Amino acid sequence: CVTIVELLKQAGYSTNVVGRLDMVTADNWHDPKMIRRHVDHFFGSTGHIGPGNYFKAVRNMHFYLDGKPYDIPAEGFYNTDALTDYAIRFIGEAAKSGGPFFLYAAYSAPHWPLHAKPTDIAKYRGTYSKLGWDELRARRHKRLRKLGLIDANCPLSPRDRRVPPWKNAPHKEWQAERMAVYAAQIDCMDQNIGRILQAIRKAGAERNTLVLFLSDNGPSDQVWTRPLDRKGKPWRLDGTPTRVGNKPAITPGGPDTFVTYGPPWANVSNTPLR
């Protein structure tokens, strides 16, 4: 068993990876020592709980650039943008060689924590407080059937038993803000995928490139509520405390928070399933 990176490397492709490095070889996970053996260029992390923080450096989340440790800058860094910056650079370098190239862009977004840029969050603020999770699920179900993505007779699953009707939900504005940040993370990823497609066009490879967009099924039902600042060691390397938990006192979005979007909105994202 070999990975696609190994296979294409053997076939003479320039192999490039940005993002979360879950697997280099079929029997090897999270090992940066294997990167240079199978990947020509790599930028990203070898962690296993998403990016840890989209804006700042944190403990136990190591970034690498071409096999060497990479220090996240103190300011101006956002994970999704940075991954794309290097993806574009790698595409440009591969195109100059004239040979075939492969790029695997493994974005962490929209994995927890809910971190997004204020300009992206602003686009969605107010959207979900107007609709709520019940109406949004119903609309998405109707649209999926109209587009033919699901069978016309496919029913909408019942609301998760742990979730109250939107009309009875407490802290509606905070709940809506969680989904707004989640949407902002996806919006930013969409913008950056557009940047990659533009880089392919610029390289003159638009008509000779296969582009695949895949998303994993996100099977985990974890909700992270354990403190990240433990034993006197702050989670963030700059020492700033991290506020953890899904509670109205913590507004999601910023680098000093660790919040998830919870079962109600996950139920929406998984329409028509539970």
PDB file of C-alpha atoms in Angstrom:
ATOM      1  CA  CYS A   1       0.000   0.000   0.000  1.00  0.00           C
ATOM      2  CA  VAL A   2       1.378   3.416  -0.967  1.00  0.00           C
ATOM      3  CA  THR A   3       0.011   6.932  -0.658  1.00  0.00           C
ATOM      4  CA  ILE A   4      -0.688   9.081  -3.703  1.00  0.00           C
ATOM      5  CA  VAL A   5       2.272  11.278  -2.739  1.00  0.00           C
ATOM      6  CA  GLU A   6       4.668   8.312  -2.882  1.00  0.00           C
ATOM      7  CA  LEU A   7       3.175   7.038  -6.139  1.00  0.00           C
ATOM      8  CA  LEU A   8       3.365  10.354  -7.983  1.00  0.00           C
ATOM      9  CA  LYS A   9       6.857  11.030  -6.659  1.00  0.00           C
ATOM     10  CA  GLN A  10       7.989   7.764  -8.248  1.00  0.00           C
ATOM     11  CA  ALA A  11       6.274   8.784 -11.497  1.00  0.00           C
ATOM     12  CA  GLY A  12       8.332  11.969 -11.741  1.00  0.00           C
ATOM     13  CA  TYR A  13       5.861  14.470 -10.342  1.00  0.00           C
ATOM     14  CA  SER A  14       6.853  17.436  -8.227  1.00  0.00           C
ATOM     15  CA  THR A  15       5.054  16.661  -4.953  1.00  0.00           C
ATOM     16  CA  ASN A  16       3.870  19.497  -2.738  1.00  0.00           C
ATOM     17  CA  VAL A  17       1.839  19.506   0.458  1.00  0.00           C
ATOM     18  CA  VAL A  18       0.475  22.325   2.596  1.00  0.00           C
ATOM     19  CA  GLY A  19      -1.586  22.006   5.738  1.00  0.00           C
ATOM     20  CA  ARG A  20      -2.180  19.309   8.246  1.00  0.00           C
ATOM     21  CA  LEU A  21       0.173  16.404   7.650  1.00  0.00           C
ATOM     22  CA  ASP A  22      -1.783  13.413   8.881  1.00  0.00           C
ATOM     23  CA  MET A  23       0.004  10.811   6.813  1.00  0.00           C
ATOM     24  CA  VAL A  24       3.115  10.709   4.637  1.00  0.00           C
ATOM     25  CA  THR A  25       3.278   6.960   4.110  1.00  0.00           C
ATOM     26  CA  ALA A  26       0.644   4.305   4.684  1.00  0.00           C
ATOM     27  CA  ASP A  27       2.299   3.128   7.897  1.00  0.00           C
ATOM     28  CA  ASN A  28       3.538   6.473   9.178  1.00  0.00           C
ATOM     29  CA  TRP A  29       1.552   9.260  10.842  1.00  0.00           C
ATOM     30  CA  HIS A  30       2.659  12.680  12.063  1.00  0.00           C
ATOM     31  CA  ASP A  31       6.389  12.147  11.490  1.00  0.00           C
ATOM     32  CA  PRO A  32       8.163  15.192  10.017  1.00  0.00           C
ATOM     33  CA  LYS A  33      11.310  13.109   9.464  1.00  0.00           C
ATOM     34  CA  MET A  34       9.557  11.365   6.583  1.00  0.00           C
ATOM     35  CA  ILE A  35       8.577  14.570   4.817  1.00  0.00           C
ATOM     36  CA  ARG A  36      11.705  15.110   2.737  1.00  0.00           C
ATOM     37  CA  ARG A  37      11.779  11.498   1.555  1.00  0.00           C
ATOM     38  CA  HIS A  38       8.434  11.717  -0.198  1.00  0.00           C
ATOM     39  CA  VAL A  39       7.516  15.386  -0.557  1.00  0.00           C
ATOM     40  CA  ASP A  40       9.503  17.978  -2.485  1.00  0.00           C
ATOM     41  CA  HIS A  41       7.924  20.883  -0.612  1.00  0.00           C
ATOM     42  CA  PHE A  42       5.885  20.940   2.577  1.00  0.00           C
ATOM     43  CA  PHE A  43       4.472  23.701   4.758  1.00  0.00           C
ATOM     44  CA  GLY A  44       2.175  22.970   7.657  1.00  0.00           C
ATOM     45  CA  SER A  45       1.757  21.164  10.938  1.00  0.00           C
ATOM     46  CA  THR A  46       1.974  17.599  12.147  1.00  0.00           C
ATOM     47  CA  GLY A  47      -0.555  18.038  14.922  1.00  0.00           C
ATOM     48  CA  HIS A  48      -3.748  16.058  15.359  1.00  0.00           C
ATOM     49  CA  ILE A  49      -6.262  18.506  16.887  1.00  0.00           C
ATOM     50  CA  GLY A  50      -6.631  20.923  14.023  1.00  0.00           C
ATOM     51  CA  PRO A  51      -4.365  23.960  13.988  1.00  0.00           C
ATOM     52  CA  GLY A  52      -4.657  24.519  17.748  1.00  0.00           C
ATOM     53  CA  ASN A  53      -4.836  28.235  17.025  1.00  0.00           C
ATOM     54  CA  TYR A  54      -5.384  29.863  13.624  1.00  0.00           C
ATOM     55  CA  PHE A  55      -3.561  33.055  14.615  1.00  0.00           C
ATOM     56  CA  LYS A  56      -0.859  32.246  17.164  1.00  0.00           C
ATOM     57  CA  ALA A  57       1.821  29.688  18.022  1.00  0.00           C
ATOM     58  CA  VAL A  58       0.801  27.151  20.667  1.00  0.00           C
ATOM     59  CA  ARG A  59       2.411  24.298  22.553  1.00  0.00           C
ATOM     60  CA  ASN A  60       2.605  20.849  20.945  1.00  0.00           C
ATOM     61  CA  MET A  61       1.619  22.167  17.529  1.00  0.00           C
ATOM     62  CA  HIS A  62       4.766  22.215  15.419  1.00  0.00           C
ATOM     63  CA  PHE A  63       4.970  23.822  11.991  1.00  0.00           C
ATOM     64  CA  TYR A  64       7.543  22.924   9.357  1.00  0.00           C
ATOM     65  CA  LEU A  65       8.722  24.383   6.080  1.00  0.00           C
ATOM     66  CA  ASP A  66      10.555  21.885   3.878  1.00  0.00           C
ATOM     67  CA  GLY A  67      11.556  19.737   6.826  1.00  0.00           C
ATOM     68  CA  LYS A  68      12.757  22.570   9.048  1.00  0.00           C
ATOM     69  CA  PRO A  69      10.918  24.080  12.042  1.00  0.00           C
ATOM     70  CA  TYR A  70       8.892  27.160  11.140  1.00  0.00           C
ATOM     71  CA  ASP A  71       8.194  29.890  13.678  1.00  0.00           C
ATOM     72  CA  ILE A  72       4.745  31.437  13.375  1.00  0.00           C
ATOM     73  CA  PRO A  73       5.111  35.238  13.285  1.00  0.00           C
ATOM     74  CA  ALA A  74       3.747  37.159  16.248  1.00  0.00           C
ATOM     75  CA  GLU A  75       1.432  39.259  14.071  1.00  0.00           C
ATOM     76  CA  GLY A  76      -0.296  39.025  10.709  1.00  0.00           C
ATOM     77  CA  PHE A  77      -0.622  35.239  10.591  1.00  0.00           C
ATOM     78  CA  TYR A  78      -3.824  33.354   9.773  1.00  0.00           C
ATOM     79  CA  ASN A  79      -3.528  29.641   9.139  1.00  0.00           C
ATOM     80  CA  THR A  80      -5.704  29.370   6.020  1.00  0.00           C
ATOM     81  CA  ASP A  81      -4.045  32.348   4.331  1.00  0.00           C
ATOM     82  CA  ALA A  82      -0.533  31.168   5.177  1.00  0.00           C
ATOM     83  CA  LEU A  83      -1.129  27.684   3.785  1.00  0.00           C
ATOM     84  CA  THR A  84      -2.313  29.218   0.537  1.00  0.00           C
ATOM     85  CA  ASP A  85       0.653  31.579   0.310  1.00  0.00           C
ATOM     86  CA  TYR A  86       2.992  28.601   0.285  1.00  0.00           C
ATOM     87  CA  ALA A  87       0.741  26.551  -1.994  1.00  0.00           C
ATOM     88  CA  ILE A  88       0.952  29.325  -4.576  1.00  0.00           C
ATOM     89  CA  ARG A  89       4.711  29.524  -4.171  1.00  0.00           C
ATOM     90  CA  PHE A  90       5.084  25.781  -4.656  1.00  0.00           C
ATOM     91  CA  ILE A  91       2.868  25.827  -7.766  1.00  0.00           C
ATOM     92  CA  GLY A  92       4.965  28.606  -9.263  1.00  0.00           C
ATOM     93  CA  GLU A  93       8.221  26.777  -8.610  1.00  0.00           C
ATOM     94  CA  ALA A  94       6.860  23.509 -10.008  1.00  0.00           C
ATOM     95  CA  ALA A  95       5.539  25.224 -13.125  1.00  0.00           C
ATOM     96  CA  LYS A  96       8.974  26.659 -13.909  1.00  0.00           C
ATOM     97  CA  SER A  97      10.409  23.149 -14.097  1.00  0.00           C
ATOM     98  CA  GLY A  98       8.038  22.249 -16.900  1.00  0.00           C
ATOM     99  CA  GLY A  99       7.225  18.850 -15.411  1.00  0.00           C
ATOM    100  CA  PRO A 100       3.992  17.529 -13.888  1.00  0.00           C
ATOM    101  CA  PHE A 101       3.147  18.610 -10.365  1.00  0.00           C
ATOM    102  CA  PHE A 102       0.894  17.480  -7.528  1.00  0.00           C
ATOM    103  CA  LEU A 103      -0.390  19.712  -4.737  1.00  0.00           C
ATOM    104  CA  TYR A 104      -2.262  18.467  -1.694  1.00  0.00           C
ATOM    105  CA  ALA A 105      -3.770  21.403   0.211  1.00  0.00           C
ATOM    106  CA  ALA A 106      -5.048  20.069   3.537  1.00  0.00           C
ATOM    107  CA  TYR A 107      -6.752  23.033   5.159  1.00  0.00           C
ATOM    108  CA  SER A 108      -7.559  22.819   8.844  1.00  0.00           C
ATOM    109  CA  ALA A 109     -10.641  25.027   8.401  1.00  0.00           C
ATOM    110  CA  PRO A 110     -13.312  24.742   9.570  1.00  0.00           C
ATOM    111  CA  HIS A 111     -11.896  22.478  12.290  1.00  0.00           C
ATOM    112  CA  TRP A 112     -12.092  23.752  15.832  1.00  0.00           C
ATOM    113  CA  PRO A 113     -11.321  26.157  17.423  1.00  0.00           C
ATOM    114  CA  LEU A 114     -13.702  28.760  16.005  1.00  0.00           C
ATOM    115  CA  HIS A 115     -11.148  31.324  14.845  1.00  0.00           C
ATOM    116  CA  ALA A 116     -11.816  33.695  11.951  1.00  0.00           C
ATOM    117  CA  LYS A 117     -10.863  37.144  10.748  1.00  0.00           C
ATOM    118  CA  PRO A 118     -13.233  39.944  11.831  1.00  0.00           C
ATOM    119  CA  THR A 119     -13.902  41.013   8.229  1.00  0.00           C
ATOM    120  CA  ASP A 120     -15.092  37.518   7.341  1.00  0.00           C
ATOM    121  CA  ILE A 121     -17.209  37.148  10.478  1.00  0.00           C
ATOM    122  CA  ALA A 122     -18.935  40.463   9.755  1.00  0.00           C
ATOM    123  CA  LYS A 123     -20.387  39.047   6.522  1.00  0.00           C
ATOM    124  CA  TYR A 124     -22.450  36.519   8.472  1.00  0.00           C
ATOM    125  CA  ARG A 125     -23.239  38.343  11.685  1.00  0.00           C
ATOM    126  CA  GLY A 126     -27.015  38.507  12.028  1.00  0.00           C
ATOM    127  CA  THR A 127     -27.696  35.841   9.399  1.00  0.00           C
ATOM    128  CA  TYR A 128     -28.210  32.926  11.739  1.00  0.00           C
ATOM    129  CA  SER A 129     -30.035  34.776  14.504  1.00  0.00           C
ATOM    130  CA  LYS A 130     -32.768  35.546  11.960  1.00  0.00           C
ATOM    131  CA  LEU A 131     -33.099  31.973  10.713  1.00  0.00           C
ATOM    132  CA  GLY A 132     -32.135  29.736  13.615  1.00  0.00           C
ATOM    133  CA  TRP A 133     -31.192  26.098  13.239  1.00  0.00           C
ATOM    134  CA  ASP A 134     -34.701  24.755  12.538  1.00  0.00           C
ATOM    135  CA  GLU A 135     -35.478  27.060   9.623  1.00  0.00           C
ATOM    136  CA  LEU A 136     -31.962  26.752   8.239  1.00  0.00           C
ATOM    137  CA  ARG A 137     -32.140  22.943   8.226  1.00  0.00           C
ATOM    138  CA  ALA A 138     -35.517  23.051   6.469  1.00  0.00           C
ATOM    139  CA  ARG A 139     -34.229  25.451   3.809  1.00  0.00           C
ATOM    140  CA  ARG A 140     -31.102  23.414   3.169  1.00  0.00           C
ATOM    141  CA  HIS A 141     -33.131  20.229   2.900  1.00  0.00           C
ATOM    142  CA  LYS A 142     -35.437  21.837   0.342  1.00  0.00           C
ATOM    143  CA  ARG A 143     -32.507  23.166  -1.674  1.00  0.00           C
ATOM    144  CA  LEU A 144     -30.666  19.821  -1.669  1.00  0.00           C
ATOM    145  CA  ARG A 145     -33.752  18.129  -3.107  1.00  0.00           C
ATOM    146  CA  LYS A 146     -34.240  20.875  -5.691  1.00  0.00           C
ATOM    147  CA  LEU A 147     -30.632  20.533  -6.858  1.00  0.00           C
ATOM    148  CA  GLY A 148     -30.984  16.768  -7.098  1.00  0.00           C
ATOM    149  CA  LEU A 149     -28.198  16.156  -4.604  1.00  0.00           C
ATOM    150  CA  ILE A 150     -30.519  13.963  -2.556  1.00  0.00           C
ATOM    151  CA  ASP A 151     -33.573  11.954  -3.565  1.00  0.00           C
ATOM    152  CA  ALA A 152     -36.804  13.933  -3.659  1.00  0.00           C
ATOM    153  CA  ASN A 153     -38.278  11.496  -1.136  1.00  0.00           C
ATOM    154  CA  CYS A 154     -35.355  11.729   1.285  1.00  0.00           C
ATOM    155  CA  PRO A 155     -36.801  12.869   4.628  1.00  0.00           C
ATOM    156  CA  LEU A 156     -35.301  15.419   6.963  1.00  0.00           C
ATOM    157  CA  SER A 157     -34.073  13.677  10.097  1.00  0.00           C
ATOM    158  CA  PRO A 158     -35.501  14.742  13.469  1.00  0.00           C
ATOM    159  CA  ARG A 159     -33.708  17.483  15.348  1.00  0.00           C
ATOM    160  CA  ASP A 160     -31.037  16.123  17.674  1.00  0.00           C
ATOM    161  CA  ARG A 161     -32.703  15.155  20.946  1.00  0.00           C
ATOM    162  CA  ARG A 162     -30.263  17.306  22.907  1.00  0.00           C
ATOM    163  CA  VAL A 163     -31.202  20.431  20.964  1.00  0.00           C
ATOM    164  CA  PRO A 164     -34.226  22.614  21.825  1.00  0.00           C
ATOM    165  CA  PRO A 165     -36.378  24.275  19.142  1.00  0.00           C
ATOM    166  CA  TRP A 166     -34.775  27.539  18.058  1.00  0.00           C
ATOM    167  CA  LYS A 167     -37.702  29.530  19.443  1.00  0.00           C
ATOM    168  CA  ASN A 168     -36.893  28.141  22.900  1.00  0.00           C
ATOM    169  CA  ALA A 169     -33.117  28.320  22.621  1.00  0.00           C
ATOM    170  CA  PRO A 170     -31.325  30.463  25.211  1.00  0.00           C
ATOM    171  CA  HIS A 171     -28.599  32.947  24.293  1.00  0.00           C
ATOM    172  CA  LYS A 172     -29.638  33.203  20.634  1.00  0.00           C
ATOM    173  CA  GLU A 173     -27.136  35.915  19.718  1.00  0.00           C
ATOM    174  CA  TRP A 174     -24.230  33.903  21.100  1.00  0.00           C
ATOM    175  CA  GLN A 175     -25.454  30.743  19.396  1.00  0.00           C
ATOM    176  CA  ALA A 176     -25.734  32.617  16.102  1.00  0.00           C
ATOM    177  CA  GLU A 177     -22.247  34.049  16.529  1.00  0.00           C
ATOM    178  CA  ARG A 178     -20.799  30.540  16.763  1.00  0.00           C
ATOM    179  CA  MET A 179     -22.276  29.645  13.385  1.00  0.00           C
ATOM    180  CA  ALA A 180     -21.218  32.995  11.923  1.00  0.00           C
ATOM    181  CA  VAL A 181     -17.591  32.297  12.835  1.00  0.00           C
ATOM    182  CA  TYR A 182     -17.853  28.781  11.410  1.00  0.00           C
ATOM    183  CA  ALA A 183     -19.236  30.207   8.160  1.00  0.00           C
ATOM    184  CA  ALA A 184     -16.444  32.788   8.123  1.00  0.00           C
ATOM    185  CA  GLN A 185     -13.839  30.026   8.340  1.00  0.00           C
ATOM    186  CA  ILE A 186     -15.370  28.341   5.289  1.00  0.00           C
ATOM    187  CA  ASP A 187     -15.664  31.662   3.453  1.00  0.00           C
ATOM    188  CA  CYS A 188     -11.958  32.311   3.971  1.00  0.00           C
ATOM    189  CA  MET A 189     -11.118  28.815   2.751  1.00  0.00           C
ATOM    190  CA  ASP A 190     -13.247  29.430  -0.347  1.00  0.00           C
ATOM    191  CA  GLN A 191     -11.391  32.670  -1.044  1.00  0.00           C
ATOM    192  CA  ASN A 192      -8.078  30.871  -0.773  1.00  0.00           C
ATOM    193  CA  ILE A 193      -9.090  27.979  -3.005  1.00  0.00           C
ATOM    194  CA  GLY A 194      -9.851  30.675  -5.560  1.00  0.00           C
ATOM    195  CA  ARG A 195      -6.307  31.979  -5.126  1.00  0.00           C
ATOM    196  CA  ILE A 196      -4.927  28.498  -5.828  1.00  0.00           C
ATOM    197  CA  LEU A 197      -7.032  28.186  -8.985  1.00  0.00           C
ATOM    198  CA  GLN A 198      -5.744  31.568 -10.110  1.00  0.00           C
ATOM    199  CA  ALA A 199      -2.160  30.390  -9.524  1.00  0.00           C
ATOM    200  CA  ILE A 200      -2.841  27.367 -11.734  1.00  0.00           C
ATOM    201  CA  ARG A 201      -4.124  29.681 -14.468  1.00  0.00           C
ATOM    202  CA  LYS A 202      -1.088  31.908 -14.098  1.00  0.00           C
ATOM    203  CA  ALA A 203       1.139  28.848 -14.483  1.00  0.00           C
ATOM    204  CA  GLY A 204      -0.573  28.069 -17.781  1.00  0.00           C
ATOM    205  CA  ALA A 205      -1.759  24.715 -16.469  1.00  0.00           C
ATOM    206  CA  GLU A 206      -5.497  25.364 -16.247  1.00  0.00           C
ATOM    207  CA  ARG A 207      -6.391  23.034 -19.145  1.00  0.00           C
ATOM    208  CA  ASN A 208      -4.066  20.269 -18.020  1.00  0.00           C
ATOM    209  CA  THR A 209      -4.831  20.085 -14.300  1.00  0.00           C
ATOM    210  CA  LEU A 210      -7.320  17.904 -12.452  1.00  0.00           C
ATOM    211  CA  VAL A 211      -8.740  19.684  -9.406  1.00  0.00           C
ATOM    212  CA  LEU A 212     -10.495  17.637  -6.719  1.00  0.00           C
ATOM    213  CA  PHE A 213     -12.234  19.068  -3.655  1.00  0.00           C
ATOM    214  CA  LEU A 214     -12.814  16.604  -0.839  1.00  0.00           C
ATOM    215  CA  SER A 215     -14.007  16.933   2.743  1.00  0.00           C
ATOM    216  CA  ASP A 216     -13.713  14.286   5.423  1.00  0.00           C
ATOM    217  CA  ASN A 217     -16.772  13.131   7.293  1.00  0.00           C
ATOM    218  CA  GLY A 218     -15.713  14.545  10.655  1.00  0.00           C
ATOM    219  CA  PRO A 219     -16.850  11.529  12.686  1.00  0.00           C
ATOM    220  CA  SER A 220     -15.627  12.716  16.064  1.00  0.00           C
ATOM    221  CA  ASP A 221     -18.288  13.751  18.580  1.00  0.00           C
ATOM    222  CA  GLN A 222     -15.800  15.350  20.943  1.00  0.00           C
ATOM    223  CA  VAL A 223     -16.412  18.676  22.642  1.00  0.00           C
ATOM    224  CA  TRP A 224     -13.200  20.147  24.014  1.00  0.00           C
ATOM    225  CA  THR A 225     -13.793  21.637  27.437  1.00  0.00           C
ATOM    226  CA  ARG A 226     -10.564  20.747  29.252  1.00  0.00           C
ATOM    227  CA  PRO A 227      -8.283  23.634  30.189  1.00  0.00           C
ATOM    228  CA  LEU A 228      -5.457  24.206  27.732  1.00  0.00           C
ATOM    229  CA  ASP A 229      -3.379  26.230  30.186  1.00  0.00           C
ATOM    230  CA  ARG A 230      -2.121  23.539  32.558  1.00  0.00           C
ATOM    231  CA  LYS A 231       0.655  23.072  35.108  1.00  0.00           C
ATOM    232  CA  GLY A 232       1.594  26.716  34.869  1.00  0.00           C
ATOM    233  CA  LYS A 233       2.198  26.476  31.122  1.00  0.00           C
ATOM    234  CA  PRO A 234       0.047  28.681  28.891  1.00  0.00           C
ATOM    235  CA  TRP A 235      -1.242  27.004  25.708  1.00  0.00           C
ATOM    236  CA  ARG A 236      -0.123  30.004  23.652  1.00  0.00           C
ATOM    237  CA  LEU A 237       3.627  30.467  23.444  1.00  0.00           C
ATOM    238  CA  ASP A 238       3.291  34.222  23.966  1.00  0.00           C
ATOM    239  CA  GLY A 239       1.799  33.523  27.408  1.00  0.00           C
ATOM    240  CA  THR A 240      -1.686  34.873  26.710  1.00  0.00           C
ATOM    241  CA  PRO A 241      -4.305  32.809  28.593  1.00  0.00           C
ATOM    242  CA  THR A 242      -6.792  30.823  26.505  1.00  0.00           C
ATOM    243  CA  ARG A 243     -10.469  30.883  27.456  1.00  0.00           C
ATOM    244  CA  VAL A 244     -11.932  27.433  26.828  1.00  0.00           C
ATOM    245  CA  GLY A 245     -15.546  26.314  26.681  1.00  0.00           C
ATOM    246  CA  ASN A 246     -18.887  26.668  24.961  1.00  0.00           C
ATOM    247  CA  LYS A 247     -20.518  29.287  27.133  1.00  0.00           C
ATOM    248  CA  PRO A 248     -22.025  32.710  26.412  1.00  0.00           C
ATOM    249  CA  ALA A 249     -19.312  34.438  28.431  1.00  0.00           C
ATOM    250  CA  ILE A 250     -16.834  33.490  25.692  1.00  0.00           C
ATOM    251  CA  THR A 251     -17.435  35.084  22.304  1.00  0.00           C
ATOM    252  CA  PRO A 252     -15.829  32.905  19.613  1.00  0.00           C
ATOM    253  CA  GLY A 253     -13.566  34.126  16.857  1.00  0.00           C
ATOM    254  CA  GLY A 254     -10.493  35.574  18.531  1.00  0.00           C
ATOM    255  CA  PRO A 255      -7.097  33.957  19.182  1.00  0.00           C
ATOM    256  CA  ASP A 256      -7.552  33.896  22.962  1.00  0.00           C
ATOM    257  CA  THR A 257     -10.569  31.550  22.757  1.00  0.00           C
ATOM    258  CA  PHE A 258     -11.159  27.843  22.165  1.00  0.00           C
ATOM    259  CA  VAL A 259     -14.824  27.347  21.283  1.00  0.00           C
ATOM    260  CA  THR A 260     -16.677  24.807  19.107  1.00  0.00           C
ATOM    261  CA  TYR A 261     -19.995  25.289  17.309  1.00  0.00           C
ATOM    262  CA  GLY A 262     -21.862  22.463  19.032  1.00  0.00           C
ATOM    263  CA  PRO A 263     -24.507  19.833  18.153  1.00  0.00           C
ATOM    264  CA  PRO A 264     -27.226  22.269  16.928  1.00  0.00           C
ATOM    265  CA  TRP A 265     -25.158  23.708  14.097  1.00  0.00           C
ATOM    266  CA  ALA A 266     -23.464  20.387  13.372  1.00  0.00           C
ATOM    267  CA  ASN A 267     -27.004  19.068  12.870  1.00  0.00           C
ATOM    268  CA  VAL A 268     -27.535  21.854  10.322  1.00  0.00           C
ATOM    269  CA  SER A 269     -24.260  21.162   8.531  1.00  0.00           C
ATOM    270  CA  ASN A 270     -25.189  17.491   8.226  1.00  0.00           C
ATOM    271  CA  THR A 271     -28.622  18.118   6.663  1.00  0.00           C
ATOM    272  CA  PRO A 272     -30.586  15.931   5.935  1.00  0.00           C
ATOM    273  CA  LEU A 273     -28.854  13.471   8.270  1.00  0.00           C
ATOM    274  CA  ARG A 274     -28.610  13.762  12.032  1.00  0.00           C
TER     275      ARG A 274
END
